[in-house]
mmCIF file of C-alpha atoms in Angstrom:
data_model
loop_
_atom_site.group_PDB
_atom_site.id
_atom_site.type_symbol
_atom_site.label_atom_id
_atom_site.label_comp_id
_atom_site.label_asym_id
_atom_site.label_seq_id
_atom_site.Cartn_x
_atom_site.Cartn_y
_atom_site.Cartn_z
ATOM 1 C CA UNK A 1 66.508 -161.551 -10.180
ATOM 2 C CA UNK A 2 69.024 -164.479 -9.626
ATOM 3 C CA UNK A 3 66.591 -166.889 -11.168
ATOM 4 C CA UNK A 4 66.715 -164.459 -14.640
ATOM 5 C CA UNK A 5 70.166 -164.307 -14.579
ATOM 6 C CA UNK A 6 71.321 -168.290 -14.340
ATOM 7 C CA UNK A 7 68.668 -168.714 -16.954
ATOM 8 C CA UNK A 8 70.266 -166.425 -19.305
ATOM 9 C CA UNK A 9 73.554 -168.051 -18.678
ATOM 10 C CA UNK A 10 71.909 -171.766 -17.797
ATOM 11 C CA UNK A 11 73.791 -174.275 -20.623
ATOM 12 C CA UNK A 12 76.898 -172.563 -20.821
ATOM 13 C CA UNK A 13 79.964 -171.215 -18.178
ATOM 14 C CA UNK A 14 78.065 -167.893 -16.329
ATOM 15 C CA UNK A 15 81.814 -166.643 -16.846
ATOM 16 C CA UNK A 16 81.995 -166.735 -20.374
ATOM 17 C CA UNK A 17 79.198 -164.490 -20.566
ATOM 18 C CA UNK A 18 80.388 -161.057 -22.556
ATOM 19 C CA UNK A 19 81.596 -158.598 -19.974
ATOM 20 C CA UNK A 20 80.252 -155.244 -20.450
ATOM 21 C CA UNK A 21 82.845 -153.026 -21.693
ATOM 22 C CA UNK A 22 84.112 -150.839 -18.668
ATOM 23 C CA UNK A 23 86.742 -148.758 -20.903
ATOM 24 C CA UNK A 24 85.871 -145.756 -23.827
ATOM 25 C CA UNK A 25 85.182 -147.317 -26.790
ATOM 26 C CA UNK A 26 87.446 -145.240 -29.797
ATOM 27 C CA UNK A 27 86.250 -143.042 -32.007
ATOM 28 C CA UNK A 28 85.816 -143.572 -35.775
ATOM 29 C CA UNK A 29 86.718 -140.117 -36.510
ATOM 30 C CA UNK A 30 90.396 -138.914 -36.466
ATOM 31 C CA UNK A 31 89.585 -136.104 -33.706
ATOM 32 C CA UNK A 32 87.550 -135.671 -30.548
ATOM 33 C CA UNK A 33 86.198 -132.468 -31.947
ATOM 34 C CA UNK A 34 83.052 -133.092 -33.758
ATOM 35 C CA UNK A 35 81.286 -130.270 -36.758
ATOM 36 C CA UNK A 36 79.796 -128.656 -34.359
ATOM 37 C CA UNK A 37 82.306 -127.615 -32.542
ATOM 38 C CA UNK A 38 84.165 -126.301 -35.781
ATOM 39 C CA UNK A 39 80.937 -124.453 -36.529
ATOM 40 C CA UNK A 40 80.923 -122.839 -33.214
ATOM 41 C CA UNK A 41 84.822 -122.277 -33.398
ATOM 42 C CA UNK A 42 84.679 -120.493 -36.846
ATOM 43 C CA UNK A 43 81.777 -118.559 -35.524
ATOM 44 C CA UNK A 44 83.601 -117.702 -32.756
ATOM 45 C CA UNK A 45 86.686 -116.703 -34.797
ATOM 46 C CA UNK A 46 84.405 -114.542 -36.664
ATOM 47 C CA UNK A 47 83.125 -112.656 -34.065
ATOM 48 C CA UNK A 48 86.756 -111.962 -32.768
ATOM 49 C CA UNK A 49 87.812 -110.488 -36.385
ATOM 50 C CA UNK A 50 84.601 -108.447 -36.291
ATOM 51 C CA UNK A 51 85.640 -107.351 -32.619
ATOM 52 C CA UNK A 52 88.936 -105.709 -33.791
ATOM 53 C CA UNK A 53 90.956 -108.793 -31.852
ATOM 54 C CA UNK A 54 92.667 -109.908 -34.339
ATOM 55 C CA UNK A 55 93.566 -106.615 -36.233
ATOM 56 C CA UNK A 56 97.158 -107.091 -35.305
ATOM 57 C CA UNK A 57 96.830 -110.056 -37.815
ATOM 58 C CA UNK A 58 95.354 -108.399 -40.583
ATOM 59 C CA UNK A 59 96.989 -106.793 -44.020
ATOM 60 C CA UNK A 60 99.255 -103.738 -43.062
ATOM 61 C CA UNK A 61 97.261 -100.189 -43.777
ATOM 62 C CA UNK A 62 93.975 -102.635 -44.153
ATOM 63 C CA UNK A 63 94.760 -103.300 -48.013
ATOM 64 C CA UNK A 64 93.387 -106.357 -48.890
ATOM 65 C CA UNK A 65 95.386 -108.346 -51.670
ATOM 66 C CA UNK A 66 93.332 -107.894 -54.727
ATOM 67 C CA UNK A 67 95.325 -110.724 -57.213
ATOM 68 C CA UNK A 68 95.481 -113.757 -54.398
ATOM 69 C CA UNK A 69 93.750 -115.243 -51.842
ATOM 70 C CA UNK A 70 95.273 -114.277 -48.341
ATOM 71 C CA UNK A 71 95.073 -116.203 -45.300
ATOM 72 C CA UNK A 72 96.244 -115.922 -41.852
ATOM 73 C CA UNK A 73 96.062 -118.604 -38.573
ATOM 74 C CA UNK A 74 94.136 -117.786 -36.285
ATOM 75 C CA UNK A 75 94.598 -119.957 -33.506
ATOM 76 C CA UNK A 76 96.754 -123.663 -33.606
ATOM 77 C CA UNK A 77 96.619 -126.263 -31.648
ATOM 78 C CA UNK A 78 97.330 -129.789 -31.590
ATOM 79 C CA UNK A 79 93.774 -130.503 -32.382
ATOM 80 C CA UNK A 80 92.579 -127.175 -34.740
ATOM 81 C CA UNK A 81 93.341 -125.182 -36.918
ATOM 82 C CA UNK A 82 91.336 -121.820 -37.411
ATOM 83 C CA UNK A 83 92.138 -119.624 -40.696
ATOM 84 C CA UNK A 84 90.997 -116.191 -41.766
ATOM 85 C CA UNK A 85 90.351 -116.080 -45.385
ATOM 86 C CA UNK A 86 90.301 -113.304 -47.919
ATOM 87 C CA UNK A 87 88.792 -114.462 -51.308
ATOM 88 C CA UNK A 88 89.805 -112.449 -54.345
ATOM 89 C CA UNK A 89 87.313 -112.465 -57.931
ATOM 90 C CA UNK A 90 87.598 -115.491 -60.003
ATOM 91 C CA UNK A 91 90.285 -117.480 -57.992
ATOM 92 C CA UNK A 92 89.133 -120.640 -56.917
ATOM 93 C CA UNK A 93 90.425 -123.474 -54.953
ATOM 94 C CA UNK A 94 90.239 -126.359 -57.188
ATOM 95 C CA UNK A 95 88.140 -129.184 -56.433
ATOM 96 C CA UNK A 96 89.732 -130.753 -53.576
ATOM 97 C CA UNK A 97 88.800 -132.623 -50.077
ATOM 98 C CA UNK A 98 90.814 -132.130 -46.665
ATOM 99 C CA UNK A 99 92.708 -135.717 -46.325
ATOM 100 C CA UNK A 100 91.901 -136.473 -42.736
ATOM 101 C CA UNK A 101 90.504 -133.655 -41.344
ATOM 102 C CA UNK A 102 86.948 -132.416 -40.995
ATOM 103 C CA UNK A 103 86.016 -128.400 -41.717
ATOM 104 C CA UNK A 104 83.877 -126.104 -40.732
ATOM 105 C CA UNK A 105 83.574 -122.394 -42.103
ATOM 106 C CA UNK A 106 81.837 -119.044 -41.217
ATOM 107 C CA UNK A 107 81.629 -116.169 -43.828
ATOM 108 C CA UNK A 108 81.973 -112.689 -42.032
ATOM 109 C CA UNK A 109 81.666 -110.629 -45.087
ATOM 110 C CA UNK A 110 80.867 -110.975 -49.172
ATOM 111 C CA UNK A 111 79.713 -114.586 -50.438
ATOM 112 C CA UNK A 112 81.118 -117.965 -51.310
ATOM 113 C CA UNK A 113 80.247 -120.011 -53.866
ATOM 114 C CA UNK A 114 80.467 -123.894 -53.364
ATOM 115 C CA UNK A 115 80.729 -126.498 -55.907
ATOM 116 C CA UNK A 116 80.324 -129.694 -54.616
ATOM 117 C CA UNK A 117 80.549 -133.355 -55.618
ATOM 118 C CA UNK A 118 77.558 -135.407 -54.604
ATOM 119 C CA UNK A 119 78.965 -138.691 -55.773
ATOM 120 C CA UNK A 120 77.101 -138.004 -59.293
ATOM 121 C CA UNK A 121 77.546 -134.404 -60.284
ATOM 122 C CA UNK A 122 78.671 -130.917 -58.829
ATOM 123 C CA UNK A 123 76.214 -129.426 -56.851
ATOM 124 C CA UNK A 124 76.252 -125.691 -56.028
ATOM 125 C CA UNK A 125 75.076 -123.266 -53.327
ATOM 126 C CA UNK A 126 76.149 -119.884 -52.044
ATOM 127 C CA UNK A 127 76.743 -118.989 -48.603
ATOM 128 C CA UNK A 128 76.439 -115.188 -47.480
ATOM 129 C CA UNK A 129 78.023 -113.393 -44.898
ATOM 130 C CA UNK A 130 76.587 -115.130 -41.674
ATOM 131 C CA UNK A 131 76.250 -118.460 -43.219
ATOM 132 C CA UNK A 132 77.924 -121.668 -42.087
ATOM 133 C CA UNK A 133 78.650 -125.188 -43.464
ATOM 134 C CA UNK A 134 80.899 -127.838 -42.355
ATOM 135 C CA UNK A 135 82.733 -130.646 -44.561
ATOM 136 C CA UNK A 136 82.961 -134.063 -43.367
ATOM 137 C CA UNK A 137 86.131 -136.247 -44.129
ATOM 138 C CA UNK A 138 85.456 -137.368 -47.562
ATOM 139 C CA UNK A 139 83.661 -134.132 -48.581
ATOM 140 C CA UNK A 140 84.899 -132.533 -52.510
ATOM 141 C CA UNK A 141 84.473 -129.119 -53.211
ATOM 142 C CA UNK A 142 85.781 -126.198 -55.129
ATOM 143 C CA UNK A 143 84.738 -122.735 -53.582
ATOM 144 C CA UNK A 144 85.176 -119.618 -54.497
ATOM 145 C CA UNK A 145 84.261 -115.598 -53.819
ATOM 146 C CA UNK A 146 80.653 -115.184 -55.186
ATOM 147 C CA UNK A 147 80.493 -113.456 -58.379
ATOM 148 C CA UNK A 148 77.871 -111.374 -56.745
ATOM 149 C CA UNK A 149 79.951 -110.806 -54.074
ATOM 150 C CA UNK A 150 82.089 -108.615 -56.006
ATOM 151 C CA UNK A 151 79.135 -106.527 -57.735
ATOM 152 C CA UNK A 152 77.604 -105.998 -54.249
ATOM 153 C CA UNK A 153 80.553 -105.113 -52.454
ATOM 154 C CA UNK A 154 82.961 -103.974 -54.644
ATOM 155 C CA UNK A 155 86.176 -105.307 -56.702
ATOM 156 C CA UNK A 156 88.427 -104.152 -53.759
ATOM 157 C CA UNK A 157 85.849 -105.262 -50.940
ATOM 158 C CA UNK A 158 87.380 -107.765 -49.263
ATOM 159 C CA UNK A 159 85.544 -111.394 -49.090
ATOM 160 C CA UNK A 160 86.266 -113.190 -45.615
ATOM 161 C CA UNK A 161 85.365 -116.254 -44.081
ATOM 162 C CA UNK A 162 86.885 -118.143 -41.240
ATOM 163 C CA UNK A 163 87.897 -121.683 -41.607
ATOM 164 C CA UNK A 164 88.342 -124.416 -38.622
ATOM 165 C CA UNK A 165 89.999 -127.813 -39.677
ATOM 166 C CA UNK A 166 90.128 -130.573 -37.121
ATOM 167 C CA UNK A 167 93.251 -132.870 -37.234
ATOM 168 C CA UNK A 168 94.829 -129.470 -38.381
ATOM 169 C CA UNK A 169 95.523 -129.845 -41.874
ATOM 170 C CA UNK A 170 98.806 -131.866 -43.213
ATOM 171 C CA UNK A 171 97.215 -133.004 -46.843
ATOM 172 C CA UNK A 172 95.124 -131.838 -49.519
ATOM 173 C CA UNK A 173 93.717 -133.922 -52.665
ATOM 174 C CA UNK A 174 92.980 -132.401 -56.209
ATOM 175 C CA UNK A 175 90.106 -133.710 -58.249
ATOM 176 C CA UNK A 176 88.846 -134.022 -61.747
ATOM 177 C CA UNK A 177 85.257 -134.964 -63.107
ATOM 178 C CA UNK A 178 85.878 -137.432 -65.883
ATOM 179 C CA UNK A 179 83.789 -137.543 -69.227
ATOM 180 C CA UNK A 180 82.391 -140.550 -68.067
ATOM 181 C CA UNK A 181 80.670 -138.315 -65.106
ATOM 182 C CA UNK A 182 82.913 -139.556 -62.232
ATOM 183 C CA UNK A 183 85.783 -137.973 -59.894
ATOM 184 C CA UNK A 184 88.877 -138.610 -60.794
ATOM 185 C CA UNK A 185 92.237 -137.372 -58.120
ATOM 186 C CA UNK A 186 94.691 -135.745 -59.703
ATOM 187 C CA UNK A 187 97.361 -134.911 -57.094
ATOM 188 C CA UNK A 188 97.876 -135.135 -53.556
ATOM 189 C CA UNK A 189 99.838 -132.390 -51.742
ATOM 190 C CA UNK A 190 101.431 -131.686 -48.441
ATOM 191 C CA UNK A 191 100.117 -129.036 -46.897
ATOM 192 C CA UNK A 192 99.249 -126.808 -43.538
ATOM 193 C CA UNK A 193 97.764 -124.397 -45.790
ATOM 194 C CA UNK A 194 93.957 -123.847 -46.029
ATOM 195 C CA UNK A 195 91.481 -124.215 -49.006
ATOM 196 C CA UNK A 196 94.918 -124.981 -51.332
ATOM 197 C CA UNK A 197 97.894 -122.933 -52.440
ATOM 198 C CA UNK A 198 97.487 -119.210 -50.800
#
């Protein structure tokens, strides 16, 4: 074995040899938490709502707002944010990405429709209650309650989803697609709020 090693180090110092590297090596991403655990967060979130644990959180008399989107936190943290979303018919949220932080979502109830930007055009799917997707940093998207969310459930059924965002949120970006077929920011805004103004 000593033979290999002076041979891999014969010609040059054996100490200048690259030391391994005995200390964590940083992240790229601007949180340990990784979409996965937002997915099992927000699933867990869900399954609290559904429990009756957060009722204490939830619109008084259980009337959901029927004009707005409503939202409530769910849990804080220096590293997460989780949200409980109501979606109302034909509000959306703008195309927009999450600055810095990455997202995850669960939908407990109705659907969501997703319009996102592939980096040529606007892709869309629909997520039903029991679906998941998360959003990397970087990720555009305008969402919104499924149209046939609101014929299957009703006009005053409420729509909910719960959100986790990891850095918790401090910034949202607006979009645009151009004529020419690209994206196109619009605005930046300040925010702790989740999926834009509520």
């Amino acid at each position: 074995m000593r033979s290999s090693v002076l041979s891999l180090t014969s010609g040059r110092d054996r100490h200048s040899a690259v030391p391994p590297i005995d200390r964590a090596v940083a992240s790229a991403l601007p949180t340990r938490l990784r979409p996965a655990d937002l997915l099992r967060l927000t699933d867990e979130g869900a399954e609290d709502v559904l429990a009756g644990r957060y009722d204490h959180l939830l619109p008084d008399h259980g009337i959901w707002p029927s004009e707005e989107r409503w939202a409530t936190r769910l849990l804080s943290d220096d590293e997460v944010d989780v949200w409980l979303i109501s979606w109302t018919p034909g509000k959306s949220t703008e195309l927009h990405d999450h600055a810095g932080s990455l997202g995850a979502l669960t939908v407990l109830s109705g659907a969501l429709s997703e319009f996102r930007w592939n980096g040529t055009e606007l892709r869309s799917r629909t997520l039903a209650a029991g679906d998941q997707a998360s959003f990397p940093i970087g990720w555009v998207h305008d969402v919104m309650r499924a149209p046939a969310a609101v014929e299957s459930v009703g006009p005053l059924e409420p729509t909910l989803s719960v959100h986790a965002y990891s850095p918790p949120l401090t910034a949202m970006s607006y979009y645009e697609v151009t004529g020419h077929g690209t994206l196109r920011r619009t605005s930046t805004v300040l925010t702790d709020q989740p999926e834009g103004d509520m």
